[in-house]
mmCIF file of C-alpha atoms and ligand atoms in Angstrom:
data_model
loop_
_atom_site.group_PDB
_atom_site.id
_atom_site.type_symbol
_atom_site.label_atom_id
_atom_site.label_comp_id
_atom_site.label_asym_id
_atom_site.label_seq_id
_atom_site.Cartn_x
_atom_site.Cartn_y
_atom_site.Cartn_z
ATOM 1 C CA UNK A 1 99.622 86.308 100.193
ATOM 2 C CA UNK A 2 97.105 83.474 102.182
ATOM 3 C CA UNK A 3 97.170 84.119 106.439
ATOM 4 C CA UNK A 4 96.268 81.043 106.539
ATOM 5 C CA UNK A 5 98.278 77.484 105.911
ATOM 6 C CA UNK A 6 98.066 76.227 102.038
ATOM 7 C CA UNK A 7 96.064 73.012 103.166
ATOM 8 C CA UNK A 8 93.407 74.366 105.488
ATOM 9 C CA UNK A 9 93.134 77.355 102.612
ATOM 10 C CA UNK A 10 92.463 74.583 99.913
ATOM 11 C CA UNK A 11 89.790 72.615 102.211
ATOM 12 C CA UNK A 12 88.144 75.738 102.807
ATOM 13 C CA UNK A 13 87.819 76.561 98.608
ATOM 14 C CA UNK A 14 86.982 72.733 98.146
ATOM 15 C CA UNK A 15 84.000 73.534 101.076
ATOM 16 C CA UNK A 16 82.447 76.980 99.223
ATOM 17 C CA UNK A 17 80.491 77.324 96.045
ATOM 18 C CA UNK A 18 82.145 76.660 92.842
ATOM 19 C CA UNK A 19 82.986 79.172 90.288
ATOM 20 C CA UNK A 20 80.594 80.391 87.545
ATOM 21 C CA UNK A 21 81.247 79.656 84.031
ATOM 22 C CA UNK A 22 81.415 82.941 82.907
ATOM 23 C CA UNK A 23 83.849 84.078 85.993
ATOM 24 C CA UNK A 24 86.231 80.916 84.934
ATOM 25 C CA UNK A 25 85.933 82.407 81.051
ATOM 26 C CA UNK A 26 86.652 85.761 82.380
ATOM 27 C CA UNK A 27 89.525 84.774 84.543
ATOM 28 C CA UNK A 28 91.034 82.708 81.875
ATOM 29 C CA UNK A 29 90.553 85.786 79.135
ATOM 30 C CA UNK A 30 92.098 87.972 81.755
ATOM 31 C CA UNK A 31 95.524 85.654 82.284
ATOM 32 C CA UNK A 32 96.162 84.952 78.660
ATOM 33 C CA UNK A 33 95.685 88.749 77.154
ATOM 34 C CA UNK A 34 95.607 91.599 80.454
ATOM 35 C CA UNK A 35 98.242 92.385 82.765
ATOM 36 C CA UNK A 36 98.650 92.064 86.348
ATOM 37 C CA UNK A 37 96.247 89.504 86.041
ATOM 38 C CA UNK A 38 96.583 89.036 89.881
ATOM 39 C CA UNK A 39 94.649 91.951 90.078
ATOM 40 C CA UNK A 40 91.377 90.123 90.039
ATOM 41 C CA UNK A 41 89.225 88.895 92.644
ATOM 42 C CA UNK A 42 88.984 85.271 92.222
ATOM 43 C CA UNK A 43 87.164 82.216 93.198
ATOM 44 C CA UNK A 44 87.171 82.179 96.572
ATOM 45 C CA UNK A 45 87.146 86.292 97.491
ATOM 46 C CA UNK A 46 84.395 86.582 94.615
ATOM 47 C CA UNK A 47 82.418 83.993 96.164
ATOM 48 C CA UNK A 48 82.305 85.753 99.287
ATOM 49 C CA UNK A 49 81.489 89.123 97.660
ATOM 50 C CA UNK A 50 78.900 87.331 96.080
ATOM 51 C CA UNK A 51 77.920 85.878 99.770
ATOM 52 C CA UNK A 52 78.069 89.285 101.355
ATOM 53 C CA UNK A 53 76.193 91.327 98.264
ATOM 54 C CA UNK A 54 73.169 88.732 98.752
ATOM 55 C CA UNK A 55 73.072 89.362 101.850
ATOM 56 C CA UNK A 56 73.355 92.803 102.220
ATOM 57 C CA UNK A 57 70.654 92.693 98.888
ATOM 58 C CA UNK A 58 71.585 96.510 98.048
ATOM 59 C CA UNK A 59 69.301 98.185 95.113
ATOM 60 C CA UNK A 60 72.480 100.688 94.006
ATOM 61 C CA UNK A 61 76.170 99.188 94.394
ATOM 62 C CA UNK A 62 79.146 101.454 93.734
ATOM 63 C CA UNK A 63 82.740 100.011 92.720
ATOM 64 C CA UNK A 64 85.608 102.106 92.685
ATOM 65 C CA UNK A 65 88.408 99.958 90.220
ATOM 66 C CA UNK A 66 86.878 97.524 87.931
ATOM 67 C CA UNK A 67 89.733 95.789 86.033
ATOM 68 C CA UNK A 68 88.397 93.190 83.759
ATOM 69 C CA UNK A 69 84.870 93.017 86.020
ATOM 70 C CA UNK A 70 85.242 89.813 88.421
ATOM 71 C CA UNK A 71 84.457 91.645 91.473
ATOM 72 C CA UNK A 72 81.682 93.519 89.888
ATOM 73 C CA UNK A 73 80.399 90.711 89.074
ATOM 74 C CA UNK A 74 80.194 88.766 91.610
ATOM 75 C CA UNK A 75 78.349 91.834 93.593
ATOM 76 C CA UNK A 76 75.729 92.039 90.833
ATOM 77 C CA UNK A 77 74.648 88.580 91.576
ATOM 78 C CA UNK A 78 73.376 90.021 95.227
ATOM 79 C CA UNK A 79 72.295 93.415 93.996
ATOM 80 C CA UNK A 80 68.574 93.406 93.766
ATOM 81 C CA UNK A 81 66.653 93.273 89.985
ATOM 82 C CA UNK A 82 65.940 96.909 90.265
ATOM 83 C CA UNK A 83 69.324 97.577 91.184
ATOM 84 C CA UNK A 84 72.460 99.194 89.563
ATOM 85 C CA UNK A 85 76.107 98.946 89.798
ATOM 86 C CA UNK A 86 78.341 102.038 89.011
ATOM 87 C CA UNK A 87 81.909 101.322 88.341
ATOM 88 C CA UNK A 88 85.156 103.167 87.643
ATOM 89 C CA UNK A 89 88.119 102.797 86.081
ATOM 90 C CA UNK A 90 90.748 105.073 85.083
ATOM 91 C CA UNK A 91 92.300 102.270 82.172
ATOM 92 C CA UNK A 92 90.716 103.157 78.915
ATOM 93 C CA UNK A 93 91.899 99.495 77.634
ATOM 94 C CA UNK A 94 89.951 97.282 79.401
ATOM 95 C CA UNK A 95 86.121 98.750 79.064
ATOM 96 C CA UNK A 96 85.934 96.629 75.759
ATOM 97 C CA UNK A 97 86.955 93.832 77.848
ATOM 98 C CA UNK A 98 84.747 94.667 81.164
ATOM 99 C CA UNK A 99 81.499 95.530 79.090
ATOM 100 C CA UNK A 100 81.929 91.974 76.616
ATOM 101 C CA UNK A 101 81.683 90.275 79.879
ATOM 102 C CA UNK A 102 78.962 92.120 81.614
ATOM 103 C CA UNK A 103 77.106 91.339 78.536
ATOM 104 C CA UNK A 104 77.127 87.985 78.730
ATOM 105 C CA UNK A 105 76.000 88.310 82.335
ATOM 106 C CA UNK A 106 72.489 88.115 83.405
ATOM 107 C CA UNK A 107 73.014 91.571 84.633
ATOM 108 C CA UNK A 108 74.532 93.468 81.997
ATOM 109 C CA UNK A 109 71.470 96.055 81.974
ATOM 110 C CA UNK A 110 72.588 97.184 85.550
ATOM 111 C CA UNK A 111 75.820 97.804 85.108
ATOM 112 C CA UNK A 112 77.096 100.836 84.316
ATOM 113 C CA UNK A 113 80.584 101.763 83.515
ATOM 114 C CA UNK A 114 82.614 104.727 84.380
ATOM 115 C CA UNK A 115 85.712 105.402 82.730
ATOM 116 C CA UNK A 116 88.562 107.887 84.416
ATOM 117 C CA UNK A 117 90.191 108.859 88.024
ATOM 118 C CA UNK A 118 87.095 107.694 90.814
ATOM 119 C CA UNK A 119 88.347 111.291 92.982
ATOM 120 C CA UNK A 120 86.162 113.620 89.790
ATOM 121 C CA UNK A 121 83.800 110.582 88.941
ATOM 122 C CA UNK A 122 82.322 110.025 92.567
ATOM 123 C CA UNK A 123 80.892 113.903 92.666
ATOM 124 C CA UNK A 124 79.075 113.601 89.959
ATOM 125 C CA UNK A 125 77.359 110.413 90.524
ATOM 126 C CA UNK A 126 73.799 111.689 91.151
ATOM 127 C CA UNK A 127 72.983 108.531 93.607
ATOM 128 C CA UNK A 128 73.299 106.933 96.494
ATOM 129 C CA UNK A 129 74.772 103.716 97.267
ATOM 130 C CA UNK A 130 73.991 100.777 99.592
ATOM 131 C CA UNK A 131 77.030 99.124 99.175
ATOM 132 C CA UNK A 132 80.674 100.232 97.913
ATOM 133 C CA UNK A 133 83.561 98.049 97.044
ATOM 134 C CA UNK A 134 86.770 100.106 97.111
ATOM 135 C CA UNK A 135 89.593 98.312 95.056
ATOM 136 C CA UNK A 136 91.649 100.838 93.046
ATOM 137 C CA UNK A 137 94.937 102.448 93.951
ATOM 138 C CA UNK A 138 96.098 102.009 97.798
ATOM 139 C CA UNK A 139 96.949 105.845 97.904
ATOM 140 C CA UNK A 140 93.433 106.910 97.460
ATOM 141 C CA UNK A 141 91.291 104.607 99.716
ATOM 142 C CA UNK A 142 91.043 107.771 102.523
ATOM 143 C CA UNK A 143 90.156 109.820 99.756
ATOM 144 C CA UNK A 144 87.774 107.693 98.174
ATOM 145 C CA UNK A 145 86.146 106.780 101.778
ATOM 146 C CA UNK A 146 86.248 111.143 102.337
ATOM 147 C CA UNK A 147 83.983 110.820 98.610
ATOM 148 C CA UNK A 148 81.616 108.273 99.727
ATOM 149 C CA UNK A 149 80.256 108.049 103.472
ATOM 150 C CA UNK A 150 77.964 110.912 102.282
ATOM 151 C CA UNK A 151 76.526 109.065 99.175
ATOM 152 C CA UNK A 152 76.184 105.817 101.151
ATOM 153 C CA UNK A 153 72.733 105.253 102.805
ATOM 154 C CA UNK A 154 72.624 104.703 106.635
ATOM 155 C CA UNK A 155 72.948 100.686 106.921
ATOM 156 C CA UNK A 156 75.163 101.008 103.940
ATOM 157 C CA UNK A 157 78.145 98.905 103.661
ATOM 158 C CA UNK A 158 81.882 100.188 102.771
ATOM 159 C CA UNK A 159 83.982 96.919 101.426
ATOM 160 C CA UNK A 160 87.790 97.498 101.197
ATOM 161 C CA UNK A 161 90.125 95.301 99.584
ATOM 162 C CA UNK A 162 94.172 94.617 99.918
ATOM 163 C CA UNK A 163 93.739 96.287 103.811
ATOM 164 C CA UNK A 164 96.346 93.535 105.615
ATOM 165 C CA UNK A 165 98.944 94.133 102.118
ATOM 166 C CA UNK A 166 100.693 91.167 102.224
ATOM 167 C CA UNK A 167 101.128 91.789 106.190
ATOM 168 C CA UNK A 168 103.297 94.782 105.304
ATOM 169 C CA UNK A 169 100.780 97.238 107.258
ATOM 170 C CA UNK A 170 102.860 95.629 110.606
ATOM 171 C CA UNK A 171 105.764 97.004 109.231
ATOM 172 C CA UNK A 172 107.147 100.512 110.322
ATOM 173 C CA UNK A 173 110.338 100.349 108.099
ATOM 174 C CA UNK A 174 108.536 100.275 104.923
ATOM 175 C CA UNK A 175 110.649 101.989 102.118
ATOM 176 C CA UNK A 176 110.200 105.763 100.869
ATOM 177 C CA UNK A 177 109.102 104.547 97.999
ATOM 178 C CA UNK A 178 106.289 102.199 98.821
ATOM 179 C CA UNK A 179 103.366 104.760 99.666
ATOM 180 C CA UNK A 180 100.821 102.145 99.758
ATOM 181 C CA UNK A 181 101.419 100.841 102.992
ATOM 182 C CA UNK A 182 101.362 104.422 104.987
ATOM 183 C CA UNK A 183 98.024 104.942 103.491
ATOM 184 C CA UNK A 184 96.957 101.396 104.063
ATOM 185 C CA UNK A 185 97.926 102.255 107.690
ATOM 186 C CA UNK A 186 96.061 105.079 107.876
ATOM 187 C CA UNK A 187 92.948 103.609 106.191
ATOM 188 C CA UNK A 188 92.694 100.947 108.827
ATOM 189 C CA UNK A 189 93.327 103.323 111.754
ATOM 190 C CA UNK A 190 90.471 105.688 109.989
ATOM 191 C CA UNK A 191 87.933 103.014 109.680
ATOM 192 C CA UNK A 192 88.797 102.027 113.204
ATOM 193 C CA UNK A 193 87.814 105.308 114.577
ATOM 194 C CA UNK A 194 85.606 107.203 112.670
ATOM 195 C CA UNK A 195 82.268 107.052 114.385
ATOM 196 C CA UNK A 196 80.550 107.069 111.441
ATOM 197 C CA UNK A 197 81.472 103.279 110.522
ATOM 198 C CA UNK A 198 81.634 100.221 112.746
ATOM 199 C CA UNK A 199 84.532 97.829 111.459
ATOM 200 C CA UNK A 200 85.405 94.598 111.233
ATOM 201 C CA UNK A 201 88.379 93.148 109.360
ATOM 202 C CA UNK A 202 88.660 89.937 107.908
ATOM 203 C CA UNK A 203 91.983 88.173 107.552
ATOM 204 C CA UNK A 204 90.813 86.169 104.150
ATOM 205 C CA UNK A 205 93.363 86.593 101.433
ATOM 206 C CA UNK A 206 95.220 89.961 100.995
ATOM 207 C CA UNK A 207 92.486 91.515 104.117
ATOM 208 C CA UNK A 208 88.994 92.596 103.391
ATOM 209 C CA UNK A 209 87.103 95.182 105.900
ATOM 210 C CA UNK A 210 83.763 95.235 106.110
ATOM 211 C CA UNK A 211 82.154 98.305 107.496
ATOM 212 C CA UNK A 212 78.660 99.634 108.128
ATOM 213 C CA UNK A 213 77.730 102.937 108.266
ATOM 214 C CA UNK A 214 75.714 104.248 111.374
HETATM 215 C C1 SAM B 1 92.928 95.750 92.094
HETATM 216 S S1 SAM B 1 92.342 96.339 90.568
HETATM 217 C C2 SAM B 1 90.452 95.679 90.567
HETATM 218 C C3 SAM B 1 90.191 94.320 90.414
HETATM 219 C C4 SAM B 1 88.640 93.919 90.851
HETATM 220 N N1 SAM B 1 87.849 94.408 91.865
HETATM 221 C C5 SAM B 1 88.801 93.116 91.003
HETATM 222 O O1 SAM B 1 88.602 92.079 91.938
HETATM 223 O O2 SAM B 1 88.604 92.282 89.543
HETATM 224 C C6 SAM B 1 92.458 98.023 90.605
HETATM 225 C C7 SAM B 1 92.191 98.779 89.364
HETATM 226 O O3 SAM B 1 92.083 99.857 89.731
HETATM 227 C C8 SAM B 1 92.025 100.936 88.320
HETATM 228 N N2 SAM B 1 92.646 102.045 89.278
HETATM 229 C C9 SAM B 1 94.219 102.809 89.942
HETATM 230 N N3 SAM B 1 93.645 103.774 90.065
HETATM 231 C C10 SAM B 1 92.092 104.431 90.333
HETATM 232 C C11 SAM B 1 91.902 105.995 89.708
HETATM 233 N N4 SAM B 1 92.263 107.068 90.614
HETATM 234 N N5 SAM B 1 90.515 105.613 89.575
HETATM 235 C C12 SAM B 1 90.310 104.504 88.854
HETATM 236 N N6 SAM B 1 90.222 103.444 89.159
HETATM 237 C C13 SAM B 1 91.571 103.299 89.043
HETATM 238 C C14 SAM B 1 93.054 100.022 88.182
HETATM 239 O O4 SAM B 1 93.257 100.336 86.160
HETATM 240 C C15 SAM B 1 92.929 98.988 87.773
HETATM 241 O O5 SAM B 1 91.958 98.157 86.887
#
Protein backbone atom coordinates (compact mmCIF):
# COMPACT_ATOMS: atom_id res chain seq x y z
CA UNK A 1 0.00 0.00 0.00
CA UNK A 2 1.20 3.51 -0.85
CA UNK A 3 0.26 6.33 1.49
CA UNK A 4 1.02 9.05 -1.06
CA UNK A 5 -0.59 9.63 -4.50
CA UNK A 6 0.79 7.33 -7.21
CA UNK A 7 2.13 10.14 -9.42
CA UNK A 8 4.04 11.67 -6.50
CA UNK A 9 5.33 8.22 -5.63
CA UNK A 10 6.64 7.74 -9.19
CA UNK A 11 8.30 11.17 -9.05
CA UNK A 12 9.95 10.33 -5.72
CA UNK A 13 11.32 7.04 -7.06
CA UNK A 14 12.46 8.64 -10.33
CA UNK A 15 14.44 11.27 -8.40
CA UNK A 16 16.06 8.82 -6.00
CA UNK A 17 19.11 6.63 -6.56
CA UNK A 18 18.85 3.88 -9.19
CA UNK A 19 18.66 0.28 -8.03
CA UNK A 20 22.07 -1.46 -8.28
CA UNK A 21 22.30 -4.12 -11.02
CA UNK A 22 22.85 -6.99 -8.54
CA UNK A 23 19.67 -6.09 -6.67
CA UNK A 24 17.75 -5.94 -9.96
CA UNK A 25 18.95 -9.50 -10.70
CA UNK A 26 18.03 -10.65 -7.18
CA UNK A 27 14.55 -9.16 -7.59
CA UNK A 28 14.01 -10.85 -10.97
CA UNK A 29 15.07 -14.24 -9.62
CA UNK A 30 12.98 -13.82 -6.48
CA UNK A 31 9.87 -13.13 -8.61
CA UNK A 32 10.66 -16.11 -10.86
CA UNK A 33 11.43 -18.70 -8.18
CA UNK A 34 10.34 -17.76 -4.67
CA UNK A 35 6.92 -17.61 -3.02
CA UNK A 36 5.57 -14.26 -1.81
CA UNK A 37 8.04 -12.03 -3.71
CA UNK A 38 6.24 -8.93 -2.44
CA UNK A 39 8.00 -9.49 0.90
CA UNK A 40 11.22 -8.16 -0.63
CA UNK A 41 12.03 -4.56 0.35
CA UNK A 42 12.40 -3.36 -3.26
CA UNK A 43 14.04 -0.47 -5.07
CA UNK A 44 12.88 2.61 -3.15
CA UNK A 45 12.84 1.19 0.38
CA UNK A 46 16.16 -0.49 -0.36
CA UNK A 47 17.74 2.83 -1.32
CA UNK A 48 16.33 4.33 1.88
CA UNK A 49 17.79 1.50 4.00
CA UNK A 50 21.13 1.97 2.25
CA UNK A 51 21.05 5.74 2.86
CA UNK A 52 20.10 5.40 6.56
CA UNK A 53 22.85 2.85 6.99
CA UNK A 54 25.42 5.07 5.29
CA UNK A 55 24.45 7.92 7.66
CA UNK A 56 24.66 5.68 10.75
CA UNK A 57 27.76 3.88 9.41
CA UNK A 58 27.37 0.96 11.83
CA UNK A 59 30.03 -1.59 12.65
CA UNK A 60 27.75 -4.49 13.46
CA UNK A 61 24.26 -4.99 12.01
CA UNK A 62 21.54 -7.48 12.93
CA UNK A 63 18.71 -8.25 10.55
CA UNK A 64 15.68 -10.29 11.66
CA UNK A 65 14.00 -11.69 8.52
CA UNK A 66 16.42 -12.19 5.61
CA UNK A 67 14.00 -13.54 2.96
CA UNK A 68 16.07 -13.51 -0.29
CA UNK A 69 18.70 -11.11 1.03
CA UNK A 70 17.64 -7.84 -0.59
CA UNK A 71 17.55 -5.66 2.52
CA UNK A 72 20.70 -7.29 3.94
CA UNK A 73 22.63 -6.21 0.84
CA UNK A 74 21.20 -2.67 1.09
CA UNK A 75 22.19 -2.39 4.75
CA UNK A 76 25.66 -3.82 4.07
CA UNK A 77 26.34 -0.89 1.72
CA UNK A 78 26.56 1.42 4.75
CA UNK A 79 28.44 -0.88 7.10
CA UNK A 80 32.02 -0.14 8.19
CA UNK A 81 34.55 -2.16 6.20
CA UNK A 82 35.52 -4.07 9.36
CA UNK A 83 31.85 -4.65 10.25
CA UNK A 84 29.74 -7.81 10.36
CA UNK A 85 26.12 -8.26 9.35
CA UNK A 86 24.20 -11.09 11.03
CA UNK A 87 20.92 -12.01 9.38
CA UNK A 88 18.37 -14.54 10.62
CA UNK A 89 15.65 -16.44 8.78
CA UNK A 90 13.59 -19.48 9.74
CA UNK A 91 13.07 -20.70 6.15
CA UNK A 92 15.87 -23.08 5.17
CA UNK A 93 14.77 -23.12 1.51
CA UNK A 94 16.02 -19.54 1.16
CA UNK A 95 19.51 -20.21 2.53
CA UNK A 96 21.36 -21.10 -0.71
CA UNK A 97 19.60 -18.33 -2.65
CA UNK A 98 20.72 -15.76 -0.06
CA UNK A 99 24.30 -17.06 -0.07
CA UNK A 100 24.53 -16.91 -3.85
CA UNK A 101 23.70 -13.20 -3.85
CA UNK A 102 25.75 -12.37 -0.76
CA UNK A 103 28.77 -13.97 -2.45
CA UNK A 104 28.16 -12.05 -5.68
CA UNK A 105 28.29 -8.80 -3.68
CA UNK A 106 31.29 -6.99 -2.18
CA UNK A 107 30.10 -7.93 1.32
CA UNK A 108 29.88 -11.74 1.17
CA UNK A 109 32.62 -12.41 3.72
CA UNK A 110 31.02 -10.01 6.19
CA UNK A 111 27.47 -11.40 6.01
CA UNK A 112 26.64 -14.26 8.40
CA UNK A 113 23.45 -16.23 7.87
CA UNK A 114 21.63 -17.81 10.82
CA UNK A 115 18.95 -20.39 10.15
CA UNK A 116 16.16 -20.81 12.69
CA UNK A 117 13.75 -19.01 14.96
CA UNK A 118 15.15 -15.54 15.65
CA UNK A 119 13.95 -15.62 19.24
CA UNK A 120 16.18 -18.64 19.89
CA UNK A 121 19.14 -17.33 17.90
CA UNK A 122 19.38 -13.74 19.16
CA UNK A 123 20.30 -14.66 22.78
CA UNK A 124 23.18 -16.79 21.43
CA UNK A 125 24.73 -13.94 19.40
CA UNK A 126 27.78 -12.93 21.36
CA UNK A 127 28.11 -9.39 20.07
CA UNK A 128 26.53 -5.94 20.28
CA UNK A 129 24.96 -4.04 17.40
CA UNK A 130 24.80 -0.47 16.11
CA UNK A 131 21.83 -1.11 13.86
CA UNK A 132 19.02 -3.68 13.94
CA UNK A 133 16.43 -4.19 11.20
CA UNK A 134 13.25 -5.96 12.34
CA UNK A 135 11.34 -7.43 9.39
CA UNK A 136 10.09 -10.91 10.34
CA UNK A 137 6.75 -12.18 11.76
CA UNK A 138 4.77 -9.22 13.06
CA UNK A 139 3.43 -11.10 16.11
CA UNK A 140 6.93 -11.15 17.58
CA UNK A 141 8.03 -7.55 17.00
CA UNK A 142 7.74 -6.73 20.72
CA UNK A 143 9.65 -9.90 21.60
CA UNK A 144 12.36 -8.99 19.08
CA UNK A 145 12.63 -5.52 20.58
CA UNK A 146 13.06 -6.95 24.07
CA UNK A 147 15.57 -9.52 22.78
CA UNK A 148 17.77 -6.93 21.05
CA UNK A 149 17.55 -3.81 23.20
CA UNK A 150 20.32 -4.89 25.60
CA UNK A 151 22.51 -5.90 22.65
CA UNK A 152 22.10 -2.49 21.03
CA UNK A 153 24.86 0.02 21.72
CA UNK A 154 23.92 3.42 23.09
CA UNK A 155 23.00 5.65 20.11
CA UNK A 156 22.22 2.50 18.11
CA UNK A 157 19.27 2.34 15.73
CA UNK A 158 16.35 -0.08 15.40
CA UNK A 159 14.52 0.05 12.07
CA UNK A 160 11.12 -1.66 12.12
CA UNK A 161 9.31 -2.43 8.86
CA UNK A 162 5.57 -2.67 8.07
CA UNK A 163 4.54 -0.73 11.16
CA UNK A 164 1.47 0.77 9.42
CA UNK A 165 0.38 -2.64 8.07
CA UNK A 166 -1.49 -1.20 5.07
CA UNK A 167 -3.23 1.22 7.44
CA UNK A 168 -4.78 -1.60 9.48
CA UNK A 169 -3.20 -0.24 12.67
CA UNK A 170 -6.03 2.34 12.67
CA UNK A 171 -8.63 -0.41 12.66
CA UNK A 172 -10.02 -1.44 16.03
CA UNK A 173 -12.37 -4.00 14.44
CA UNK A 174 -9.74 -6.42 13.10
CA UNK A 175 -10.75 -10.08 12.75
CA UNK A 176 -10.07 -12.50 15.60
CA UNK A 177 -7.72 -14.57 13.42
CA UNK A 178 -5.66 -11.46 12.55
CA UNK A 179 -2.86 -11.63 15.10
CA UNK A 180 -0.52 -9.26 13.23
CA UNK A 181 -2.58 -6.07 13.50
CA UNK A 182 -2.99 -6.06 17.32
CA UNK A 183 0.68 -7.04 17.68
CA UNK A 184 1.76 -4.05 15.58
CA UNK A 185 -0.60 -1.69 17.44
CA UNK A 186 0.97 -2.82 20.73
CA UNK A 187 4.47 -2.55 19.26
CA UNK A 188 3.98 0.99 17.97
CA UNK A 189 2.64 2.01 21.41
CA UNK A 190 5.63 0.40 23.10
CA UNK A 191 8.13 2.28 20.90
CA UNK A 192 6.36 5.56 21.60
CA UNK A 193 6.33 5.00 25.39
CA UNK A 194 9.53 3.08 26.11
CA UNK A 195 12.02 5.39 27.79
CA UNK A 196 15.01 3.48 26.43
CA UNK A 197 14.43 4.76 22.88
CA UNK A 198 13.33 7.82 20.95
CA UNK A 199 11.18 7.05 17.93
CA UNK A 200 9.93 8.54 14.67
CA UNK A 201 7.48 6.72 12.38
CA UNK A 202 8.00 7.34 8.66
CA UNK A 203 4.90 6.85 6.46
CA UNK A 204 7.07 5.33 3.74
CA UNK A 205 5.84 2.26 1.87
CA UNK A 206 4.15 0.12 4.57
CA UNK A 207 5.57 2.26 7.40
CA UNK A 208 9.15 2.25 8.65
CA UNK A 209 10.02 3.29 12.20
CA UNK A 210 13.39 4.63 13.26
CA UNK A 211 14.11 4.21 16.98
CA UNK A 212 17.34 5.40 18.58
CA UNK A 213 18.62 3.96 21.84
CA UNK A 214 19.30 6.67 24.41
C1 LIG B 1 9.17 -9.71 5.02
S1 LIG B 1 10.28 -11.05 4.86
C2 LIG B 1 11.85 -10.24 5.03
C3 LIG B 1 12.17 -9.40 3.83
C4 LIG B 1 13.60 -8.90 3.77
N1 LIG B 1 13.99 -8.24 5.01
C5 LIG B 1 13.74 -7.92 2.63
O1 LIG B 1 13.47 -6.75 2.84
O2 LIG B 1 14.08 -8.35 1.52
C6 LIG B 1 10.12 -11.87 6.41
C7 LIG B 1 11.04 -13.07 6.61
O3 LIG B 1 10.97 -13.40 8.01
C8 LIG B 1 11.15 -14.79 8.13
N2 LIG B 1 10.64 -15.20 9.46
C9 LIG B 1 9.36 -15.32 9.86
N3 LIG B 1 9.29 -15.72 11.13
C10 LIG B 1 10.57 -15.85 11.58
C11 LIG B 1 11.17 -16.23 12.80
N4 LIG B 1 10.44 -16.56 13.88
N5 LIG B 1 12.52 -16.24 12.90
C12 LIG B 1 13.29 -15.90 11.81
N6 LIG B 1 12.76 -15.55 10.62
C13 LIG B 1 11.44 -15.52 10.50
C14 LIG B 1 10.37 -15.37 6.95
O4 LIG B 1 10.85 -16.67 6.63
C15 LIG B 1 10.63 -14.33 5.86
O5 LIG B 1 11.67 -14.73 4.99
